[in-house]
CSV table of C-alpha atoms in Angstrom, one decimal:
chain,number,residue,atom,x,y,z
A,140,MET,CA,25.9,27.8,-4.7
A,141,ASN,CA,26.2,26.3,-1.1
A,142,THR,CA,29.3,27.0,0.7
A,143,ALA,CA,31.5,24.5,2.6
A,144,THR,CA,29.6,25.9,5.6
A,145,ASP,CA,26.1,25.3,3.9
A,146,ILE,CA,27.0,21.7,3.2
A,147,ALA,CA,28.4,20.9,6.9
A,148,THR,CA,25.3,21.9,8.1
A,149,THR,CA,22.8,21.0,6.0
A,150,PRO,CA,20.9,17.7,7.3
A,151,THR,CA,20.4,14.6,5.4
A,152,LEU,CA,17.4,12.4,5.2
A,153,VAL,CA,19.0,9.9,6.7
A,154,GLU,CA,19.7,12.0,9.6
A,155,ALA,CA,16.2,13.4,9.6
A,156,VAL,CA,14.7,10.3,9.7
A,157,ALA,CA,16.9,9.2,12.4
A,158,LEU,CA,15.9,11.6,14.5
A,159,TYR,CA,12.2,11.0,14.2
A,160,HIS,CA,12.8,7.3,15.0
A,161,ARG,CA,14.6,8.3,18.2
A,162,GLY,CA,11.5,10.0,19.2
A,163,ASP,CA,11.8,13.6,18.5
A,164,ALA,CA,9.2,14.2,15.9
A,165,ALA,CA,9.4,18.0,16.4
A,166,GLY,CA,12.8,18.0,15.7
A,167,ALA,CA,12.8,16.0,12.7
A,168,ARG,CA,10.0,17.8,11.1
A,169,VAL,CA,12.2,21.0,11.2
A,170,MET,CA,15.1,19.1,9.4
A,171,PHE,CA,12.6,17.7,7.1
A,172,LEU,CA,11.0,21.1,6.3
A,173,ALA,CA,14.8,22.3,5.4
A,174,LEU,CA,15.4,19.5,3.0
A,175,ALA,CA,11.8,19.8,1.4
A,176,GLU,CA,12.5,23.6,0.7
A,177,ASP,CA,15.4,22.3,-1.0
A,178,GLY,CA,13.4,20.1,-3.4
A,179,ASP,CA,13.8,16.8,-1.7
A,180,ALA,CA,10.7,14.9,-2.5
A,181,GLU,CA,10.8,12.2,0.3
A,182,ALA,CA,11.3,14.8,2.6
A,183,ALA,CA,8.2,16.6,1.4
A,184,ALA,CA,6.5,13.2,1.9
A,185,TRP,CA,7.8,13.2,5.5
A,186,VAL,CA,6.3,16.6,6.2
A,187,GLY,CA,3.0,15.4,4.8
A,188,ALA,CA,3.1,12.4,7.2
A,189,LEU,CA,3.9,14.1,10.2
A,190,HIS,CA,0.8,16.7,9.7
A,191,ALA,CA,-1.4,13.8,8.7
A,192,ASN,CA,-0.7,11.7,11.7
A,193,GLY,CA,-0.3,15.0,14.2
A,194,GLU,CA,3.4,14.1,15.1
A,195,GLY,CA,5.6,16.9,16.1
A,196,VAL,CA,3.0,19.1,14.7
A,197,ALA,CA,-1.0,19.3,15.1
A,198,SER,CA,-2.8,17.0,13.1
A,199,ASP,CA,-4.1,18.6,9.9
A,200,LEU,CA,-5.2,16.9,6.7
A,201,GLY,CA,-5.3,19.9,4.5
A,202,ILE,CA,-1.4,20.6,5.0
A,203,ALA,CA,-0.8,17.0,5.1
A,204,PHE,CA,-2.4,16.9,1.5
A,205,THR,CA,-0.5,20.1,0.0
A,206,TRP,CA,2.7,18.4,1.4
A,207,TYR,CA,2.0,14.8,-0.3
A,208,LEU,CA,0.9,16.8,-3.5
A,209,ARG,CA,4.2,18.6,-3.7
A,210,ALA,CA,6.3,15.3,-2.9
A,211,ALA,CA,4.0,13.4,-5.5
A,212,GLU,CA,4.4,16.0,-8.3
A,213,ALA,CA,8.0,15.7,-7.6
A,214,GLY,CA,8.1,11.7,-7.9
A,215,ALA,CA,7.7,10.5,-4.5
A,216,VAL,CA,5.8,7.3,-5.4
A,217,ALA,CA,4.2,6.8,-2.0
A,218,ALA,CA,3.1,10.3,-1.7
A,219,MET,CA,1.3,9.7,-5.0
A,220,THR,CA,-0.5,7.0,-3.4
A,221,ASN,CA,-1.6,9.3,-0.3
A,222,VAL,CA,-2.5,11.8,-2.8
A,223,GLY,CA,-5.0,9.5,-4.7
A,224,ALA,CA,-6.4,7.9,-1.5
A,225,MET,CA,-7.3,11.4,-0.1
A,226,LEU,CA,-8.7,12.8,-3.3
A,227,VAL,CA,-10.9,9.9,-3.8
A,228,MET,CA,-12.2,9.9,-0.2
A,229,GLY,CA,-12.1,13.9,0.2
A,230,GLN,CA,-9.7,13.8,3.1
A,231,GLY,CA,-7.7,17.1,3.4
A,232,THR,CA,-9.4,18.2,0.0
A,233,ALA,CA,-12.4,18.6,-2.1
A,234,VAL,CA,-13.3,15.0,-3.5
A,235,ASP,CA,-12.3,14.3,-7.2
A,236,ALA,CA,-12.3,10.7,-7.9
A,237,VAL,CA,-10.8,11.2,-11.3
A,238,ALA,CA,-7.8,12.7,-10.3
A,239,GLY,CA,-7.5,10.6,-7.3
A,240,LEU,CA,-7.7,7.1,-9.7
A,241,ALA,CA,-5.1,8.8,-12.1
A,242,TRP,CA,-2.7,9.3,-9.1
A,243,LEU,CA,-3.4,5.7,-7.7
A,244,THR,CA,-2.8,4.2,-10.9
A,245,ARG,CA,0.4,6.0,-11.4
A,246,ALA,CA,1.9,5.0,-8.1
A,247,ALA,CA,0.6,1.2,-8.9
A,248,GLU,CA,2.1,1.2,-12.2
A,249,ALA,CA,5.2,2.3,-10.3
A,250,GLY,CA,5.0,-0.8,-8.0
A,251,ASP,CA,3.5,0.7,-4.9
A,252,ALA,CA,1.8,-1.9,-3.2
A,253,MET,CA,-0.6,0.3,-1.1
A,254,ALA,CA,-1.8,2.1,-4.4
A,255,GLN,CA,-2.1,-1.4,-6.0
A,256,ALA,CA,-4.2,-2.6,-3.0
A,257,ASN,CA,-6.4,0.6,-3.2
A,258,LEU,CA,-7.3,0.2,-6.8
A,259,ALA,CA,-7.9,-3.4,-6.3
A,260,ALA,CA,-10.4,-2.8,-3.7
A,261,LEU,CA,-11.9,0.1,-5.6
A,262,TYR,CA,-12.5,-1.8,-8.8
A,263,PHE,CA,-13.9,-4.8,-6.8
A,264,LYS,CA,-16.3,-2.9,-4.9
A,265,GLY,CA,-17.2,-0.6,-8.0
A,266,ASP,CA,-16.5,2.3,-5.8
A,267,ARG,CA,-16.0,5.7,-7.6
A,268,VAL,CA,-14.7,3.4,-10.5
A,269,GLY,CA,-16.9,0.6,-12.7
A,270,LYS,CA,-16.9,-2.5,-11.1
A,271,ASP,CA,-14.0,-4.7,-12.7
A,272,GLU,CA,-13.6,-7.9,-11.1
A,273,VAL,CA,-10.9,-9.0,-13.6
A,274,ALA,CA,-8.7,-5.6,-13.0
A,275,ALA,CA,-9.2,-6.4,-9.2
A,276,ALA,CA,-7.8,-9.6,-9.5
A,277,ILE,CA,-4.9,-8.2,-11.5
A,278,TRP,CA,-4.0,-5.2,-8.8
A,279,PHE,CA,-4.7,-7.6,-5.7
A,280,ARG,CA,-2.1,-10.1,-7.0
A,281,ARG,CA,0.5,-7.7,-8.0
A,282,ALA,CA,0.2,-6.3,-4.4
A,283,ALA,CA,0.1,-9.8,-2.9
A,284,GLU,CA,3.1,-11.1,-4.9
A,285,GLN,CA,5.1,-8.2,-3.1
A,286,GLY,CA,4.1,-9.5,0.4
A,287,HIS,CA,1.0,-7.3,1.1
A,288,TYR,CA,-0.7,-9.6,3.1
A,289,PRO,CA,-4.4,-7.8,3.2
A,290,SER,CA,-4.3,-8.3,-0.5
A,291,GLN,CA,-2.9,-11.9,-0.1
A,292,ALA,CA,-6.0,-12.3,1.9
A,293,ARG,CA,-8.4,-11.3,-0.7
A,294,LEU,CA,-6.7,-12.8,-3.4
A,295,GLY,CA,-7.3,-16.0,-1.8
A,296,PHE,CA,-11.0,-14.9,-1.5
A,297,LEU,CA,-11.2,-14.3,-5.3
A,298,TYR,CA,-9.4,-17.8,-5.9
A,299,ALA,CA,-12.1,-19.4,-3.7
A,300,ASN,CA,-14.9,-18.0,-5.4
A,301,GLY,CA,-13.7,-17.4,-8.9
A,302,PHE,CA,-14.3,-13.9,-8.9
A,303,GLY,CA,-12.2,-12.1,-11.8
A,304,VAL,CA,-10.1,-15.5,-11.8
A,305,GLU,CA,-11.0,-19.1,-12.7
A,306,LYS,CA,-11.8,-20.6,-9.3
A,307,ASP,CA,-8.6,-22.5,-8.0
A,308,ARG,CA,-8.6,-23.8,-4.8
A,309,SER,CA,-4.7,-24.5,-4.6
A,310,GLN,CA,-4.3,-21.0,-5.5
A,311,ALA,CA,-6.8,-19.8,-2.9
A,312,PHE,CA,-5.1,-22.2,-0.1
A,313,ALA,CA,-1.5,-20.8,-1.1
A,314,TRP,CA,-2.6,-16.8,-1.0
A,315,LEU,CA,-4.9,-17.8,2.4
A,316,SER,CA,-2.2,-19.5,4.0
A,317,LEU,CA,0.2,-16.6,3.4
A,318,ALA,CA,-2.2,-13.9,4.5
A,319,ALA,CA,-3.2,-16.2,7.8
A,320,GLN,CA,0.5,-16.5,9.0
A,321,HIS,CA,0.3,-12.9,9.6
A,322,GLY,CA,-2.8,-13.1,11.5
A,323,VAL,CA,-5.5,-12.0,9.2
A,324,GLY,CA,-8.4,-13.4,11.0
A,325,THR,CA,-11.0,-13.5,7.6
A,326,ALA,CA,-8.1,-15.4,6.2
A,327,LEU,CA,-8.1,-17.9,8.3
A,328,ASN,CA,-11.5,-18.8,8.7
A,329,ALA,CA,-11.8,-18.7,4.6
A,330,LEU,CA,-8.9,-21.2,4.6
A,331,GLU,CA,-10.7,-23.6,6.8
A,332,GLY,CA,-13.6,-23.6,4.3
A,333,VAL,CA,-11.3,-24.2,1.4
A,334,VAL,CA,-9.3,-27.2,2.6
A,335,SER,CA,-12.8,-29.0,3.7
A,336,GLN,CA,-13.4,-29.0,-0.1
A,337,MET,CA,-9.9,-29.8,-1.4
A,338,SER,CA,-8.8,-33.3,-2.8
A,339,ALA,CA,-5.7,-34.6,-1.7
A,340,GLU,CA,-3.9,-33.6,-5.0
A,341,GLU,CA,-5.2,-29.7,-4.5
A,342,LYS,CA,-3.8,-29.9,-1.0
A,343,GLN,CA,-0.6,-30.9,-2.3
A,344,ARG,CA,-0.5,-28.6,-4.9
A,345,GLY,CA,-1.4,-25.8,-2.8
A,346,ALA,CA,1.1,-26.7,-0.3
A,347,GLY,CA,3.7,-26.4,-2.9
A,348,LEU,CA,2.5,-23.0,-4.2
A,349,PHE,CA,2.3,-21.5,-0.5
A,350,GLN,CA,6.1,-22.7,-0.1
A,351,ALA,CA,7.1,-21.3,-3.5
A,352,TRP,CA,5.7,-17.5,-2.5
A,353,ARG,CA,6.6,-17.7,1.1
A,354,GLY,CA,10.3,-17.7,0.1
A,355,ARG,CA,9.6,-14.6,-2.5
A,356,THR,CA,7.4,-12.4,-0.6
A,357,ALA,CA,8.1,-10.3,2.1
A,358,SER,CA,5.8,-9.0,4.5
A,359,VAL,CA,4.5,-5.4,3.4
A,360,SER,CA,2.3,-3.2,5.6
A,361,SER,CA,2.3,0.3,6.2
A,362,PRO,CA,-0.4,1.5,8.8
A,363,ALA,CA,0.3,5.3,8.2
A,364,ARG,CA,-0.7,4.8,4.7
A,365,LEU,CA,-4.3,5.7,3.7
A,366,VAL,CA,-6.5,3.1,2.4
A,367,PRO,CA,-9.8,4.1,0.9
A,368,VAL,CA,-11.6,0.8,0.9
A,369,PRO,CA,-10.8,-1.4,3.9
A,370,GLY,CA,-9.7,-4.9,2.6
């Protein structure tokens, strides 16, 4: 049982994150470790991230995987995504595509946009899983609707070409436009091609869809997270 002194000196996750953002990764790691050893899943995920990125400690993907797995098993959804990606790629651990896909699916079903993007890319390319354009479209859309702009670009590409969905230039226009506003060059190039083929009615509908989704999606990106198949 914790004493009053223990409670007063035990760091909180908020304090550890604040210390990290002030530039003291090494100090934050000490705090994250204390929290993780006390069962905090998010803190364990942070320890994994610091080891993965070499912040406040030497970079070591093996140690990072161990902490991500610990966090994932304790319910940290973002850690589930990293565990899945690392298993699929064999980073920090032996390749185990079956286990990796299981973790990615679990995280994707829990609503993690990065996991959804990972699954979509794997299904679209048929990499370590049977090629399934319909499944790819479903997961790209779920990530896109959350504001993951690389997935918005890929979803627009699918609509423009009729891969996994019925070809729809208005939908393609909307999703490519959403991605292009974040500087996704491939989306801008594809958008120009789509616009050149659109009727006035399609453009009007596409603009309406763009405005509707623009107000409902926030920008989602996470460069520290792993994506096994680049979008």
